[in-house]
Tab-separated table of C-alpha atoms in Angstrom:
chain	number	residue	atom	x	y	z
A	179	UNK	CA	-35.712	-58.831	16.004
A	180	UNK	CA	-39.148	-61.187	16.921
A	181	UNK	CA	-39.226	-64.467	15.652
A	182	UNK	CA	-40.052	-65.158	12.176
A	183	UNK	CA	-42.551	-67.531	11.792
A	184	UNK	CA	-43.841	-69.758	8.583
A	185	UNK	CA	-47.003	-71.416	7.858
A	186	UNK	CA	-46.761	-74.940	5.566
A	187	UNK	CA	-49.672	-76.383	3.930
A	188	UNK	CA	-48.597	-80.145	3.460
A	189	UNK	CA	-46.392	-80.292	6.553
A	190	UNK	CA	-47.536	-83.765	7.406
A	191	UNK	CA	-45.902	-85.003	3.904
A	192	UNK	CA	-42.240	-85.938	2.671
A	193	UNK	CA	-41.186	-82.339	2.231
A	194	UNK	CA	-43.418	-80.847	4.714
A	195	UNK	CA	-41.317	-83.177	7.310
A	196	UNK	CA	-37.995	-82.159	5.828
A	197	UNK	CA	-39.096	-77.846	5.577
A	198	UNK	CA	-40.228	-77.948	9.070
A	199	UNK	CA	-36.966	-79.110	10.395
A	200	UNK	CA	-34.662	-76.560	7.848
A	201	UNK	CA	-37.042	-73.910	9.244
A	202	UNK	CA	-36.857	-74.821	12.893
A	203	UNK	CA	-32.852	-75.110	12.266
A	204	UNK	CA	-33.270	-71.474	10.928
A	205	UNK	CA	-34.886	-69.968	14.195
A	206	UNK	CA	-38.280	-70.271	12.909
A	207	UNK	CA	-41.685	-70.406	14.460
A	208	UNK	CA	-42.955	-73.210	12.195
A	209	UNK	CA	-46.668	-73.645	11.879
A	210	UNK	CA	-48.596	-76.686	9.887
A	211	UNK	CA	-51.686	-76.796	8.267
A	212	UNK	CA	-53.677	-80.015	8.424
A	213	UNK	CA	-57.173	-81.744	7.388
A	214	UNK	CA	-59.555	-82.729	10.041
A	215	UNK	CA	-59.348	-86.507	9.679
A	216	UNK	CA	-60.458	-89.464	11.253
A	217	UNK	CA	-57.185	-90.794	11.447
A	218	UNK	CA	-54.148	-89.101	12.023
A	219	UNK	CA	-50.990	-89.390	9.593
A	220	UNK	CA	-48.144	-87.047	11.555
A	221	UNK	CA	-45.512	-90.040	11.462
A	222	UNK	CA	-43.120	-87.629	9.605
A	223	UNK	CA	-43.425	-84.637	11.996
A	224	UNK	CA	-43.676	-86.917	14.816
A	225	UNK	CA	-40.485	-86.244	15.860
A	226	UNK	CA	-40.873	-83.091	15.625
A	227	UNK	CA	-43.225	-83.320	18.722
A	228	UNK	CA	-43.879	-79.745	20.785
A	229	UNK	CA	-41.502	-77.435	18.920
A	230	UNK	CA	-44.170	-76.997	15.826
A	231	UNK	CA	-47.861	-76.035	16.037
A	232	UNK	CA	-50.519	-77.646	14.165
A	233	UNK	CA	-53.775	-75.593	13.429
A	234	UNK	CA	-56.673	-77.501	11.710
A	235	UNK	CA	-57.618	-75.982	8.364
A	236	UNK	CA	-58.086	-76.777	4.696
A	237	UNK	CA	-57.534	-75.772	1.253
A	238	UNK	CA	-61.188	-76.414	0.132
A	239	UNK	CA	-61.977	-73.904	3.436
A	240	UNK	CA	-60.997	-69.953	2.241
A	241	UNK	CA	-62.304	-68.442	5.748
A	242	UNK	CA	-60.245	-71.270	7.595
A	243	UNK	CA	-56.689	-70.112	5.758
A	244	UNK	CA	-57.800	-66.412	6.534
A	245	UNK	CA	-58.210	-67.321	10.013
A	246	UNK	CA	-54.701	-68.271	10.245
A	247	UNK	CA	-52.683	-66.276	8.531
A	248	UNK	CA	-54.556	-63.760	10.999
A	249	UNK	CA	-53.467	-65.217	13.823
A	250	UNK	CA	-49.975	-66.431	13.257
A	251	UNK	CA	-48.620	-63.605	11.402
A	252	UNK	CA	-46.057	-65.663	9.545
A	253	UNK	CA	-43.248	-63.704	7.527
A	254	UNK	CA	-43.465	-66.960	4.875
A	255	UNK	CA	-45.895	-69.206	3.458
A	256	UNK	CA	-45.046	-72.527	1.809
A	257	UNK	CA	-47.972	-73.996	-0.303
A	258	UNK	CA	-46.751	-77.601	-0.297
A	259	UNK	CA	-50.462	-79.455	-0.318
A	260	UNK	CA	-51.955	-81.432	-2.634
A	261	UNK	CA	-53.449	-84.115	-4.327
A	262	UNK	CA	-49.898	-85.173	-5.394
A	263	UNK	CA	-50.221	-88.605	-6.567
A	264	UNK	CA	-50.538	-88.534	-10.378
A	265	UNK	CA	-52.425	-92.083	-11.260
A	266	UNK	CA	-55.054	-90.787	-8.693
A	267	UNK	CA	-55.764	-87.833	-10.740
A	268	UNK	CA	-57.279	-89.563	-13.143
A	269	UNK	CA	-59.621	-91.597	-11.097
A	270	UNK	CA	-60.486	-88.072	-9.019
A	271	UNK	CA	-59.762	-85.540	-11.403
A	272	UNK	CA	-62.147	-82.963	-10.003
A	273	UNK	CA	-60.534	-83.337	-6.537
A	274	UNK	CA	-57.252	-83.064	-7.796
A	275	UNK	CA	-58.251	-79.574	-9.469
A	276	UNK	CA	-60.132	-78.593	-6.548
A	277	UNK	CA	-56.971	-79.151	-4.134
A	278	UNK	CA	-53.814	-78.221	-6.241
A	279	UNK	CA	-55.410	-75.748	-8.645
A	280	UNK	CA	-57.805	-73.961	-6.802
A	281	UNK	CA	-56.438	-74.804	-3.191
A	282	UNK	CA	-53.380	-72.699	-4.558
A	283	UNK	CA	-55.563	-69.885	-5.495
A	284	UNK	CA	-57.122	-69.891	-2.269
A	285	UNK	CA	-53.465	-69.678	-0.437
A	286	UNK	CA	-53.175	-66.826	-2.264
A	287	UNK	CA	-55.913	-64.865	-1.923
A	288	UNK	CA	-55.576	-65.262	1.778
A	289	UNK	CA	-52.318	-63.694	1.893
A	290	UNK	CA	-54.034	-60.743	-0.135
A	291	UNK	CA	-56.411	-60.273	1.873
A	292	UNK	CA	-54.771	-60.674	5.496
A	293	UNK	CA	-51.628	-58.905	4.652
A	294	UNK	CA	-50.344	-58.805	0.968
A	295	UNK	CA	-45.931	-58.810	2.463
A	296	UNK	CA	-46.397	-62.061	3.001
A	297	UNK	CA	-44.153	-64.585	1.259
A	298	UNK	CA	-45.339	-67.208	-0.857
A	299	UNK	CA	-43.852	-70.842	-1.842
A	300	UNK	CA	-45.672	-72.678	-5.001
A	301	UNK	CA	-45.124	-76.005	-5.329
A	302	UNK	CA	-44.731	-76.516	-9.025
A	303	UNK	CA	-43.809	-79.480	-10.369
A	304	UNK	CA	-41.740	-81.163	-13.219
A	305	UNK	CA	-44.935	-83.142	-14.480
A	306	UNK	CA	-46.066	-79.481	-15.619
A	307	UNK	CA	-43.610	-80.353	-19.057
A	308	UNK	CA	-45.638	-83.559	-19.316
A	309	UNK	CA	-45.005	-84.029	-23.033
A	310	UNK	CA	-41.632	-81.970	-23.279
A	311	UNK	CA	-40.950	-79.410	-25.881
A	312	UNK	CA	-36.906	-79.659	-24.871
A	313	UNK	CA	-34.498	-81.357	-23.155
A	314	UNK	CA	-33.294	-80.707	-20.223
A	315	UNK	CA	-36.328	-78.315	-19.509
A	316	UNK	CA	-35.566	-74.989	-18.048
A	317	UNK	CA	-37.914	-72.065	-16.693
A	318	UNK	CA	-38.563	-71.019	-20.220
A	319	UNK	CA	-39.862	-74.635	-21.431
A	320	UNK	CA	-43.140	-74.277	-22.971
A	321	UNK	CA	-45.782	-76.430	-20.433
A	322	UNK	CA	-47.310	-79.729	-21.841
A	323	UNK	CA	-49.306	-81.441	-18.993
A	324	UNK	CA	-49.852	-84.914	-19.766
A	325	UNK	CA	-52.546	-85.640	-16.499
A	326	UNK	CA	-55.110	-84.001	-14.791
A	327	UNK	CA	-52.890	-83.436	-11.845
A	328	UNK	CA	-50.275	-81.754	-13.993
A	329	UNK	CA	-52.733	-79.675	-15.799
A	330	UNK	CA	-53.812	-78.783	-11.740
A	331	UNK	CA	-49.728	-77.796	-11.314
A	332	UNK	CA	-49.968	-75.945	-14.634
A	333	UNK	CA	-53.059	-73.706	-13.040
A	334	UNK	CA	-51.309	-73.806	-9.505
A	335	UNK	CA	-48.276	-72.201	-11.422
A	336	UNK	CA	-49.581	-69.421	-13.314
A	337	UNK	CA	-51.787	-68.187	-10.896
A	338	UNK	CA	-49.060	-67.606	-8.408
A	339	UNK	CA	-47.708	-65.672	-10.914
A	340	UNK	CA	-50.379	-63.704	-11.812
A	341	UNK	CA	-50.720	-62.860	-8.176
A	342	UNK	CA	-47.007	-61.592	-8.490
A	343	UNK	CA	-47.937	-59.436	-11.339
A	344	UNK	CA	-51.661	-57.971	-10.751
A	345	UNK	CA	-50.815	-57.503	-7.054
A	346	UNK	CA	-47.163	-56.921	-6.166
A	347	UNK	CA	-46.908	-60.111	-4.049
A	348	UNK	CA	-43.243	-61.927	-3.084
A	349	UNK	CA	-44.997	-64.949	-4.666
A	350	UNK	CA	-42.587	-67.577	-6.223
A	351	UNK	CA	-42.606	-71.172	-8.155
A	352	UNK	CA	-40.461	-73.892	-7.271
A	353	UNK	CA	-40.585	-76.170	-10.217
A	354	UNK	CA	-39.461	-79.245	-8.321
A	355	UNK	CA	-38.350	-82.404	-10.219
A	356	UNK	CA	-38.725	-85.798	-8.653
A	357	UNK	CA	-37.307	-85.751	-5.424
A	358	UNK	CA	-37.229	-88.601	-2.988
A	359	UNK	CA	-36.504	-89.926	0.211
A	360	UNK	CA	-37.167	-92.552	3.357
A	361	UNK	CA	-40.238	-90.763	3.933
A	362	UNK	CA	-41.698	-91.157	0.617
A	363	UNK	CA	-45.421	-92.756	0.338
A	364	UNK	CA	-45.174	-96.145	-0.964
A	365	UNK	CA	-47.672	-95.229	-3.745
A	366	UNK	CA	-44.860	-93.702	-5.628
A	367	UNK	CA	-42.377	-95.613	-7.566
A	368	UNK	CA	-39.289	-95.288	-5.736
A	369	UNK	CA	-40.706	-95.718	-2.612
A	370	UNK	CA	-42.152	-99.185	-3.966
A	371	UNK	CA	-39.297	-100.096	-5.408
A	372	UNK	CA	-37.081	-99.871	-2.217
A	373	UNK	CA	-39.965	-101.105	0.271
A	374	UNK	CA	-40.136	-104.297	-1.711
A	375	UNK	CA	-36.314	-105.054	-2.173
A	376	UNK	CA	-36.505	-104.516	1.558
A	377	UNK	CA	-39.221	-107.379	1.812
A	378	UNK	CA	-37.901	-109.410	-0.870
A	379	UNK	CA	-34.118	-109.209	1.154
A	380	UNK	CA	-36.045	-110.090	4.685
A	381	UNK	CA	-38.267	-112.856	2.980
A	382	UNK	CA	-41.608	-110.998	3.385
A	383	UNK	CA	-42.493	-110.426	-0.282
A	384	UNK	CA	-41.820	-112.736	-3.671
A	385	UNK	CA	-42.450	-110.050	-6.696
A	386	UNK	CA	-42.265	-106.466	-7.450
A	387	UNK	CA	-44.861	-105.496	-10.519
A	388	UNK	CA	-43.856	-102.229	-11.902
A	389	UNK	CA	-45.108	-100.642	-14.860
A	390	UNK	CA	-43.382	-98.678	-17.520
A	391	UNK	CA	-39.422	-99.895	-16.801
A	392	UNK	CA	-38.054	-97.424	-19.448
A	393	UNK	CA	-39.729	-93.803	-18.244
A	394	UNK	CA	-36.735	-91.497	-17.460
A	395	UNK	CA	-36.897	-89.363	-14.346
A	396	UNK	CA	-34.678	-86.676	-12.462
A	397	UNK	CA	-34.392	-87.836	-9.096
A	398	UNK	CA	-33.205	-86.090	-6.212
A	399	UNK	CA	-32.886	-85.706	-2.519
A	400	UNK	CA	-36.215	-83.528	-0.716
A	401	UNK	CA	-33.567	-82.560	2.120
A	402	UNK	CA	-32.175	-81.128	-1.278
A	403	UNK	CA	-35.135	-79.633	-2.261
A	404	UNK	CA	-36.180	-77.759	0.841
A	405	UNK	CA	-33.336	-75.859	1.063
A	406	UNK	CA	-33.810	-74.741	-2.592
A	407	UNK	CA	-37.767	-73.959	-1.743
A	408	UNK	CA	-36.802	-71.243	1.721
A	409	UNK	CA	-33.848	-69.722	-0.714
A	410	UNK	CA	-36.464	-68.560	-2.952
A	411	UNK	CA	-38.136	-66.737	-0.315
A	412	UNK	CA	-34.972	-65.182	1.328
A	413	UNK	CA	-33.768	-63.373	-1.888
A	414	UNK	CA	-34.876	-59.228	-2.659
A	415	UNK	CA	-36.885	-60.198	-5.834
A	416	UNK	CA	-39.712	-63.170	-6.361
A	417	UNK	CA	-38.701	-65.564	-9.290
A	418	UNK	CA	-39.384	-68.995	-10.694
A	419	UNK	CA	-36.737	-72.000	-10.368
A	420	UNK	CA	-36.247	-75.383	-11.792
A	421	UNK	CA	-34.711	-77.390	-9.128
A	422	UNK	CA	-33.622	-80.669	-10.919
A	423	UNK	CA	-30.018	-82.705	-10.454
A	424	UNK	CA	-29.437	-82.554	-14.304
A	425	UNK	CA	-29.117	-86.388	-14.717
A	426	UNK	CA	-31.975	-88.608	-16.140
A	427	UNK	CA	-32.490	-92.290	-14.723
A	428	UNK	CA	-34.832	-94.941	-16.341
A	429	UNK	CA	-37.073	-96.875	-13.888
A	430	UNK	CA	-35.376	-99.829	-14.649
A	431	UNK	CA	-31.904	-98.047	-13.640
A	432	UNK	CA	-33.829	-97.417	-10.478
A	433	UNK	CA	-34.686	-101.016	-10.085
A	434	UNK	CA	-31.469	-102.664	-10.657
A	435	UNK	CA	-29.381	-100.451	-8.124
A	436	UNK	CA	-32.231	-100.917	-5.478
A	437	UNK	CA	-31.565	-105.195	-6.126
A	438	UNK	CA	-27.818	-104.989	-6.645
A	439	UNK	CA	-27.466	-103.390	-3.182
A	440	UNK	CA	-28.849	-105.739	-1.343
A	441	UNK	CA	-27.055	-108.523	-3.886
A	442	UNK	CA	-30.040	-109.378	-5.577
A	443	UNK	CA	-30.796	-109.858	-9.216
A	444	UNK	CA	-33.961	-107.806	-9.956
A	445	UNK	CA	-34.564	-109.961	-13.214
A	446	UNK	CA	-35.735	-112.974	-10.905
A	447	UNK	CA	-38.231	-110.677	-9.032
A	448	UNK	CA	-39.415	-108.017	-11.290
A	449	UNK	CA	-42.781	-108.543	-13.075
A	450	UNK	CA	-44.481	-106.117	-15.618
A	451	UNK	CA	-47.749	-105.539	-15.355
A	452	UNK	CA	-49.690	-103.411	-18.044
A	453	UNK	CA	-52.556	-102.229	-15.821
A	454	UNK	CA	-49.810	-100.143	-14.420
A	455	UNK	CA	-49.239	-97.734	-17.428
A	456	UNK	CA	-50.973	-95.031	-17.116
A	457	UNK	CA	-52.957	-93.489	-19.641
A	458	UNK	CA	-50.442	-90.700	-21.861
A	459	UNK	CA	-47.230	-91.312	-20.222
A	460	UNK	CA	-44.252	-88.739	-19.513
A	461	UNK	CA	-41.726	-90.355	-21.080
A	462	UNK	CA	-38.412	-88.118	-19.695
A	463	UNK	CA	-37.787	-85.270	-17.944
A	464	UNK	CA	-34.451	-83.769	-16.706
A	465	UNK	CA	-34.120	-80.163	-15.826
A	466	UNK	CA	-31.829	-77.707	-15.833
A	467	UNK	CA	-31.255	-75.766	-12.816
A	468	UNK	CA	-28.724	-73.263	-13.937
A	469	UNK	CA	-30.496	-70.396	-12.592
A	470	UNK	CA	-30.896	-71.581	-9.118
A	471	UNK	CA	-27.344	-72.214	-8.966
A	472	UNK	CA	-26.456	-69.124	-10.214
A	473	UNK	CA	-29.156	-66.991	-8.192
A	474	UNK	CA	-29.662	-69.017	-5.229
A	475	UNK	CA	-26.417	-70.476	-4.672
A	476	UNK	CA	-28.371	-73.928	-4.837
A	477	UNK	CA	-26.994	-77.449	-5.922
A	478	UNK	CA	-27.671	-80.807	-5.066
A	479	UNK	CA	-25.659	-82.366	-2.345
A	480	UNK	CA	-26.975	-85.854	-2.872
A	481	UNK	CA	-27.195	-88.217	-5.972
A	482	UNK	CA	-28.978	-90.769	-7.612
A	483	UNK	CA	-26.949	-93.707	-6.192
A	484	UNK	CA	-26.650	-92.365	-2.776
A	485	UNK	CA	-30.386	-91.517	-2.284
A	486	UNK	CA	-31.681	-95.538	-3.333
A	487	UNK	CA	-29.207	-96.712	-1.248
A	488	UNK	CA	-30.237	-94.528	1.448
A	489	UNK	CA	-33.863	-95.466	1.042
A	490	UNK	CA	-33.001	-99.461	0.849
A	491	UNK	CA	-31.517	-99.124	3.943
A	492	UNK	CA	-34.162	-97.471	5.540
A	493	UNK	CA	-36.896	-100.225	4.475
A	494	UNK	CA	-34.347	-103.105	5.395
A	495	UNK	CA	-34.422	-101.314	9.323
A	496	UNK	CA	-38.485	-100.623	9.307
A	497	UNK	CA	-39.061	-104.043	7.993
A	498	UNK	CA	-37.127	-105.602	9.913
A	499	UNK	CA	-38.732	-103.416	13.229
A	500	UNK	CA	-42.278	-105.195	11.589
A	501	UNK	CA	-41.083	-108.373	11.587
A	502	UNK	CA	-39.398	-107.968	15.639
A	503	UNK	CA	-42.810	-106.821	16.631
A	504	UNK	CA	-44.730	-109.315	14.972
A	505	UNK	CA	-42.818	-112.150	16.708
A	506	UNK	CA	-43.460	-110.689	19.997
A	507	UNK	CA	-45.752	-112.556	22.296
A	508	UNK	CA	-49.611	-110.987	21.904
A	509	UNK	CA	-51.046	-110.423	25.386
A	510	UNK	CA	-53.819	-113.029	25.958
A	511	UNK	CA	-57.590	-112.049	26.070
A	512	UNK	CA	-59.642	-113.088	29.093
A	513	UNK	CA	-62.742	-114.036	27.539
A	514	UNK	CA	-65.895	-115.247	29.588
A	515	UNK	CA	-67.226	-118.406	29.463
């Protein structure tokens, strides 16, 4: 039997980083999609080096997607790109609809067009219950966006099901809740919660201003999450999954763990600042992922407490690195006289 292969859209992201190396573990060829760009952002996959193949591609670009799928073949397809940072889709909320609505739509009609066997990966997301209708929110939860990038996941969503339906596609939704890890941007709050204990600890940094301390979130591991996403595509039927731990954790829950692991008392560090709220918040969400443990066989292997800690310790090593290479002598510059 050849060599499966699988395309990701994303790849150069958190769970991009994480899929590529469950895939290559799995005996795949693994294939990423990335953005011409003036600067290059592959520290995730860096490690990665020669054993994946980047091809150059976008999801504002239909003929460019067609062009791959042609020539890679790939048994699987893993839409994980977008414009995935929710206070930004306010500011660029055409962009965001043009990348993770429409870019979705264009993944899609791709795989119709080069060969309709191919598997497909959504990348829903748990901001799709914005407002929520229940708790914990399942697959049946009615939707209730509460930002233009959610409303872009809410399109992203339905349209991969509609492609399932009209045109008999293996075309599933993960609808992933918040999932973290050392390779999280620092835009997002966990990530800037752990980067600044880090910097705080090491003497770097003085304050940490958050915004809304008392949203609740269900946080888990993307190492996790991955695996959930390449179950999906492995089983006889296409379906829709909530992948969630089950457990809800306040912001401020997140902060004090971060602060008590490195024994520090957030309270002396942590500032509120209002310009940090966005405009309709999500106030909780917790989902219920039942039916991927019962279908998939999926569950979370790592928890709330163990995944901060995990990140802390991670910023204490790269900040720390910073600070070794900033004391290093600088070469001196000849300069004329």
């Amino acid at each position: 039997m050849s060599q499966p292969a699988a395309v990701i859209t994303g790849i150069t992201g958190q769970d991009g980083a994480y899929l590529a190396e469950l895939l290559l573990e799995n005996g795949y060829a693994v294939h990423g999609v990335v953005r011409r760009s003036s600067t290059d952002t592959f520290e995730r996959i860096a490690h990665l080096g020669t054993r994946i193949k980047l091809h150059q591609a976008d999801l504002l670009d239909q003929l460019s997607l067609v062009n791959i799928l042609a020539e890679v073949k790939p048994r699987e397809v893993y839409n994980l790109a977008a414009q995935s940072f929710v206070p930004t889709s306010w500011g660029q909320p055409l962009l965001t609809g043009e990348i993770t609505a429409l870019g979705a739509t264009r993944v899609l009609e791709a795989i119709r067009v080069v060969d309709p066997k191919i598997r497909f990966y959504q990348a829903s997301s748990s901001e799709m219950f914005g407002k929520v209708q229940e708790v914990p929110q399942r697959e049946t939860t009615p939707f209730w966006p509460r930002s233009p990038y959610g409303v872009s996941k809410v399109y992203g969503h339905w349209i991969t099901v509609n492609y399932r339906e009209s045109y008999g596609m293996f075309a599933c939704s993960g609808i992933l809740f918040n999932h973290e890890s050392p390779l999280r941007g620092k835009e997002f709050v966990t990530r800037k919660v752990t980067d600044a204990v880090a910097r705080i600890k090491l003497g770097v940094q003085e304050k940490l201003k958050l915004g809304n301390l008392d949203a609740r979130r269900d946080w888990g591991f993307s190492g996790d999450y991955v695996r959930a996403m390449w179950l999906m595509l492995q089983q006889d039927e296409p379906d829709d999954f909530v992948i969630a731990t089950g457990e809800m954790h306040t912001v401020r829950d997140l902060v004090k763990l971060a602060f008590a692991h490195v024994g520090l008392d957030w309270q002396q560090y942590v500032e509120t600042d209002p310009s940090l709220l966005r405009p309709a918040e999500v106030n909780e969400l917790c989902g219920d992922a039942s039916k991927a443990q019962a279908k998939l066989g999926w569950k979370p292997q790592v928890l709330f407490p163990e995944l901060i800690r995990m990140m802390v310790d991670a910023d204490l090593t790269r900040v720390r690195q910073e600070q070794e290479i900033s004391q290093m002598p600088q070469p001196e510059i000849n300069r004329r006289r």
